[in-house]
Coordinates of C-alpha atoms in Angstrom, one line a residue:
X1 CA -3.4 -29.8 -21.8
X2 CA -1.9 -33.2 -22.7
X3 CA 1.1 -35.2 -21.6
X4 CA 3.2 -35.0 -18.5
X5 CA 6.5 -33.7 -19.8
X6 CA 5.3 -31.3 -22.5
X7 CA 1.7 -30.0 -21.8
X8 CA 0.1 -27.9 -24.5
X9 CA -1.8 -24.7 -23.8
X10 CA -4.8 -24.1 -26.0
X11 CA -6.9 -21.0 -26.8
X12 CA -10.3 -21.5 -28.6
X13 CA -9.2 -25.0 -29.3
X14 CA -5.9 -24.0 -31.0
X15 CA -2.5 -24.9 -29.5
X16 CA -0.6 -21.7 -28.7
X17 CA 2.2 -22.9 -26.4
X18 CA 4.1 -26.0 -25.3
X19 CA 5.5 -26.2 -21.8
X20 CA 8.8 -28.1 -21.5
X21 CA 9.0 -29.3 -17.9
X22 CA 12.3 -31.2 -18.1
X23 CA 14.6 -29.8 -20.8
X24 CA 17.6 -32.0 -21.6
X25 CA 20.4 -29.4 -21.3
X26 CA 23.9 -29.3 -19.9
X27 CA 24.3 -27.8 -16.4
X28 CA 26.0 -24.6 -17.7
X29 CA 22.7 -23.6 -19.3
X30 CA 20.9 -23.6 -16.0
X31 CA 18.2 -26.1 -17.0
X32 CA 14.7 -24.9 -16.2
X33 CA 11.1 -25.4 -17.3
X34 CA 9.9 -23.0 -20.0
X35 CA 7.3 -22.3 -22.6
X36 CA 8.4 -23.0 -26.2
X37 CA 7.2 -22.7 -28.8
X38 CA 4.7 -19.9 -28.1
X39 CA 2.7 -18.9 -31.2
X40 CA 0.1 -16.4 -32.3
X41 CA -3.4 -17.6 -33.0
X42 CA -2.4 -17.7 -36.7
X43 CA 0.5 -20.0 -35.8
X44 CA 3.5 -17.7 -36.0
X45 CA 6.2 -18.7 -33.5
X46 CA 7.2 -15.8 -31.2
X47 CA 9.8 -17.6 -29.0
X48 CA 13.3 -19.1 -29.5
X49 CA 14.9 -21.9 -27.5
X50 CA 18.6 -22.1 -27.0
X51 CA 19.5 -19.9 -30.1
X52 CA 23.0 -19.8 -31.3
X53 CA 23.6 -16.3 -30.1
X54 CA 22.6 -17.2 -26.5
X55 CA 22.3 -20.9 -25.9
X56 CA 20.9 -20.2 -22.4
X57 CA 17.9 -18.2 -23.6
X58 CA 15.0 -20.7 -23.2
X59 CA 11.7 -19.4 -24.6
X60 CA 9.5 -17.9 -21.8
X61 CA 10.3 -18.5 -18.1
X62 CA 12.0 -17.2 -15.0
X63 CA 15.8 -16.9 -14.8
X64 CA 17.9 -15.1 -12.2
X65 CA 21.7 -14.8 -12.8
X66 CA 22.6 -14.4 -9.1
X67 CA 20.9 -16.1 -6.2
X68 CA 23.5 -15.8 -3.4
X69 CA 26.2 -16.4 -6.0
X70 CA 24.5 -19.2 -7.9
X71 CA 23.6 -18.7 -11.6
X72 CA 20.0 -19.6 -12.5
X73 CA 20.3 -17.7 -15.8
X74 CA 22.9 -19.9 -17.6
X75 CA 26.1 -19.1 -19.4
X76 CA 28.8 -16.9 -17.9
X77 CA 28.7 -15.0 -14.7
X78 CA 29.6 -11.3 -14.5
X79 CA 32.4 -10.9 -12.0
X80 CA 33.4 -7.3 -11.1
X81 CA 36.9 -6.6 -12.3
X82 CA 36.9 -9.7 -14.5
X83 CA 33.8 -9.3 -16.7
X84 CA 31.8 -12.3 -17.9
X85 CA 33.5 -15.4 -16.5
X86 CA 32.9 -19.1 -16.9
X87 CA 32.2 -20.4 -13.4
X88 CA 31.0 -23.8 -12.0
X89 CA 28.1 -22.1 -10.2
X90 CA 25.0 -23.0 -12.1
X91 CA 21.7 -23.9 -10.5
X92 CA 18.7 -25.9 -11.8
X93 CA 14.9 -25.4 -11.6
X94 CA 13.3 -28.8 -11.1
X95 CA 9.7 -29.5 -11.9
X96 CA 8.1 -31.2 -8.9
X97 CA 4.4 -31.5 -9.8
X98 CA 1.4 -29.9 -11.4
X99 CA -1.1 -28.9 -8.7
X100 CA -3.7 -28.1 -11.4
X101 CA -3.7 -28.9 -15.1
X102 CA -6.3 -27.7 -17.7
X103 CA -6.2 -27.0 -21.4
X104 CA -5.9 -23.3 -20.7
X105 CA -3.4 -23.3 -17.9
X106 CA -1.7 -24.9 -14.9
X107 CA -0.3 -24.5 -11.4
X108 CA 3.2 -25.9 -11.0
X109 CA 5.5 -26.5 -8.1
X110 CA 9.3 -26.2 -8.7
X111 CA 12.5 -26.4 -6.6
X112 CA 15.5 -24.2 -7.3
X113 CA 18.6 -26.2 -6.4
X114 CA 22.3 -25.4 -6.5
X115 CA 25.5 -27.1 -5.1
X116 CA 23.3 -29.9 -3.8
X117 CA 21.0 -27.7 -1.8
X118 CA 17.5 -26.4 -2.3
X119 CA 17.3 -22.6 -2.0
X120 CA 13.9 -21.6 -3.3
X121 CA 10.6 -23.2 -3.8
X122 CA 8.4 -21.8 -6.6
X123 CA 4.7 -21.9 -7.3
X124 CA 4.1 -20.9 -11.0
X125 CA 0.6 -20.2 -12.3
X126 CA 0.2 -19.9 -16.1
X127 CA -3.1 -19.2 -17.9
X128 CA -4.0 -18.6 -21.5
X129 CA -7.1 -16.4 -22.4
X130 CA -8.6 -15.5 -25.7
X131 CA -8.9 -11.7 -26.2
X132 CA -10.0 -11.3 -29.9
X133 CA -9.9 -13.3 -33.1
X134 CA -6.3 -12.3 -33.5
X135 CA -4.9 -12.0 -30.0
X136 CA -4.7 -13.9 -26.8
X137 CA -3.1 -13.3 -23.4
X138 CA -0.5 -15.3 -21.4
X139 CA -0.9 -14.7 -17.6
X140 CA 2.3 -15.7 -15.8
X141 CA 2.7 -15.5 -12.0
X142 CA 5.7 -16.8 -10.1
X143 CA 6.1 -17.0 -6.3
X144 CA 9.6 -17.7 -4.9
X145 CA 9.8 -18.8 -1.3
X146 CA 13.1 -18.9 0.7
X147 CA 13.2 -22.3 2.3
X148 CA 16.7 -21.9 3.8
X149 CA 17.5 -20.7 7.4
X150 CA 19.2 -17.5 6.2
X151 CA 18.2 -14.5 4.0
X152 CA 18.8 -15.0 0.3
X153 CA 19.6 -12.1 -2.0
X154 CA 18.9 -11.9 -5.7
X155 CA 21.2 -9.9 -7.9
X156 CA 22.0 -9.1 -11.5
X157 CA 25.1 -8.2 -13.5
X158 CA 24.0 -4.5 -13.0
X159 CA 24.1 -4.9 -9.2
X160 CA 27.5 -6.6 -9.6
X161 CA 28.9 -3.7 -11.5
X162 CA 27.9 -4.0 -15.2
X163 CA 25.8 -0.9 -16.1
X164 CA 22.6 -1.5 -18.1
X165 CA 22.5 -5.3 -17.5
X166 CA 19.8 -5.7 -14.9
X167 CA 18.4 -8.8 -16.4
X168 CA 16.8 -11.5 -14.2
X169 CA 13.2 -12.5 -13.4
X170 CA 10.5 -13.1 -16.0
X171 CA 12.2 -13.2 -19.4
X172 CA 10.9 -13.7 -23.0
X173 CA 13.3 -14.6 -25.8
X174 CA 11.5 -13.5 -28.9
X175 CA 11.6 -14.5 -32.5
X176 CA 14.7 -13.3 -34.4
X177 CA 14.1 -11.9 -37.9
X178 CA 16.1 -10.2 -40.5
X179 CA 15.3 -6.8 -39.1
X180 CA 15.3 -5.9 -35.4
X181 CA 11.8 -5.6 -33.9
X182 CA 10.2 -2.4 -32.9
X183 CA 9.8 -1.5 -29.3
X184 CA 7.7 1.1 -27.6
X185 CA 5.7 2.1 -24.5
X186 CA 2.8 4.6 -24.2
X187 CA 5.2 7.5 -24.4
X188 CA 8.7 6.2 -25.5
X189 CA 10.0 4.4 -28.5
X190 CA 13.3 2.6 -29.3
X191 CA 15.6 0.4 -27.3
X192 CA 17.6 3.2 -25.9
X193 CA 14.5 5.1 -24.7
X194 CA 12.6 2.2 -23.1
X195 CA 15.4 0.0 -21.7
X196 CA 15.7 0.4 -17.9
X197 CA 12.5 2.4 -17.5
X198 CA 9.3 1.5 -15.7
X199 CA 6.1 1.5 -17.7
X200 CA 2.6 0.0 -17.3
X201 CA 3.2 -1.9 -20.6
X202 CA 5.8 -2.4 -23.3
X203 CA 5.3 -3.6 -26.9
X204 CA 7.7 -5.6 -29.1
X205 CA 6.6 -5.8 -32.8
X206 CA 8.0 -8.0 -35.5
X207 CA 7.1 -8.5 -39.2
X208 CA 3.7 -10.1 -38.6
X209 CA 3.4 -10.3 -34.8
X210 CA 3.3 -8.2 -31.6
X211 CA 3.9 -8.9 -28.0
X212 CA 2.7 -6.5 -25.3
X213 CA 4.1 -7.1 -21.8
X214 CA 2.2 -5.6 -18.8
X215 CA 2.9 -5.8 -15.1
X216 CA -0.4 -7.1 -13.5
X217 CA 0.3 -6.0 -10.0
X218 CA 1.4 -2.6 -8.5
X219 CA 4.6 -4.2 -7.2
X220 CA 5.4 -5.8 -10.6
X221 CA 4.9 -2.5 -12.4
X222 CA 7.6 -0.9 -10.3
X223 CA 10.2 -3.2 -11.8
X224 CA 12.0 -1.6 -14.8
X225 CA 12.0 -3.3 -18.2
X226 CA 15.1 -5.0 -19.6
X227 CA 15.0 -4.7 -23.4
X228 CA 17.2 -5.9 -26.2
X229 CA 16.3 -5.4 -29.9
X230 CA 19.5 -4.7 -31.8
X231 CA 21.7 -7.5 -30.5
X232 CA 18.8 -10.0 -30.1
X233 CA 15.0 -9.7 -29.4
X234 CA 14.3 -10.2 -25.7
X235 CA 12.2 -8.6 -23.0
X236 CA 12.4 -9.1 -19.2
X237 CA 11.1 -7.5 -16.0
X238 CA 14.1 -6.7 -13.8
X239 CA 14.0 -8.0 -10.2
X240 CA 17.3 -6.5 -9.2
X241 CA 17.8 -3.2 -11.1
X242 CA 19.6 -0.9 -8.8
X243 CA 20.3 -3.1 -5.8
X244 CA 20.0 -6.7 -4.6
X245 CA 16.6 -8.0 -3.5
X246 CA 16.5 -9.8 -0.2
X247 CA 14.1 -12.6 0.6
X248 CA 14.0 -13.5 4.3
X249 CA 13.6 -17.2 5.5
X250 CA 10.0 -18.2 4.9
X251 CA 9.2 -15.1 2.9
X252 CA 7.8 -15.1 -0.6
X253 CA 8.6 -12.8 -3.6
X254 CA 5.7 -12.6 -6.1
X255 CA 5.6 -11.1 -9.6
X256 CA 2.8 -11.3 -12.3
X257 CA 3.3 -10.5 -16.0
X258 CA 0.5 -10.6 -18.6
X259 CA 1.7 -10.8 -22.2
X260 CA -0.6 -10.1 -25.1
X261 CA 0.3 -12.3 -28.1
X262 CA -1.1 -10.8 -31.3
X263 CA -1.0 -11.3 -35.0
X264 CA 0.0 -8.2 -37.0
X265 CA 2.0 -5.1 -36.0
X266 CA 0.1 -3.2 -33.3
X267 CA 0.4 0.6 -32.7
X268 CA 0.3 2.2 -29.3
X269 CA -3.5 2.6 -29.3
X270 CA -4.0 -1.0 -30.3
X271 CA -1.5 -2.3 -27.7
X272 CA -3.1 -0.2 -24.9
X273 CA -6.6 -1.4 -25.9
X274 CA -5.5 -5.1 -25.7
X275 CA -3.7 -4.6 -22.3
X276 CA -6.9 -3.1 -20.9
X277 CA -8.8 -6.1 -22.1
X278 CA -6.2 -8.5 -20.7
X279 CA -5.4 -6.8 -17.4
X280 CA -8.1 -4.2 -16.8
X281 CA -7.8 -0.4 -16.6

C-alpha cells in the first residue's frame, strides 16, 4: 500500500483496488472514504464512482441514509408523505488514521459527523486475498460505535415508508454495461427473486466479470440483500430492512462482508466454491 490519501491494495503483486480516503465532493453527496476503482486480476474495473445516474454512489463503502435523521448516503432523503426530498441534513465520514497499513490491507479509524457533532466512530478493516489465478477476495468489516450520550437509531427509506428500498450499510456500486448484469443466489435468480431476501451468498455477473457477496458472520447473514440490476448495478447488505436498528451509547454494531472478485461469468457451482474458499464452509 502506498501513499497517505490513496493507498493501493495489491494481490500477488497486482494492484486491485485504490482506497480514496478524502474524496473532494459537495456536502449533498455525503463525502466518505471508499474503494474505487476495484478491478479483477485481469484488470477489469468492477466499480463506479459518482456515476451520472446516482452521483452519490461511491464505489465500495458504507453508507446509511438515516442516522437519527442525518443522511450519510447522499442525495435526497425519503420523507413519508412527500417522497424523495432535498434536505440540508447530510453527514460526512471523516478519515482519522490508519492503525495498520500493508500492501494487502489496512485498519482505519473514521468519524461520522453531522450538524457539527460526532455521532459514530468507526473502525474499518479491509483485506485482499488471492483465491485462484482468476479470483481474489475483499474482506470488509465495519464496526460502528455510538459515542453520544443517547441511543442512536439507523433507518432506511423502507423503515420510513418506501417499500423495497431498505438500502443502507455495506454497498457496492458495480460496473454499468450495455446489458443489465445477472444476479442469483444458490436457489434464486433474477432481481425480483433475490432482492430483499437473506442468503449466505449472492452473485452479480457482467460481461467478463463476477462478484460474489457473502456475509462472513452469522449476524451479517441475517441481513437481507438489497439488489438493483435493471435500473443500475448495485448490491448492498441491509442494516434496517423492516425496522430501525438501535445502537445504545457505547455499544458497537459490527458487520463483515467478503466479496469474491473474479474474471469470467461464474455459475452457481463456481460461485459457491469460491465462497467456501474465501469464507469457509
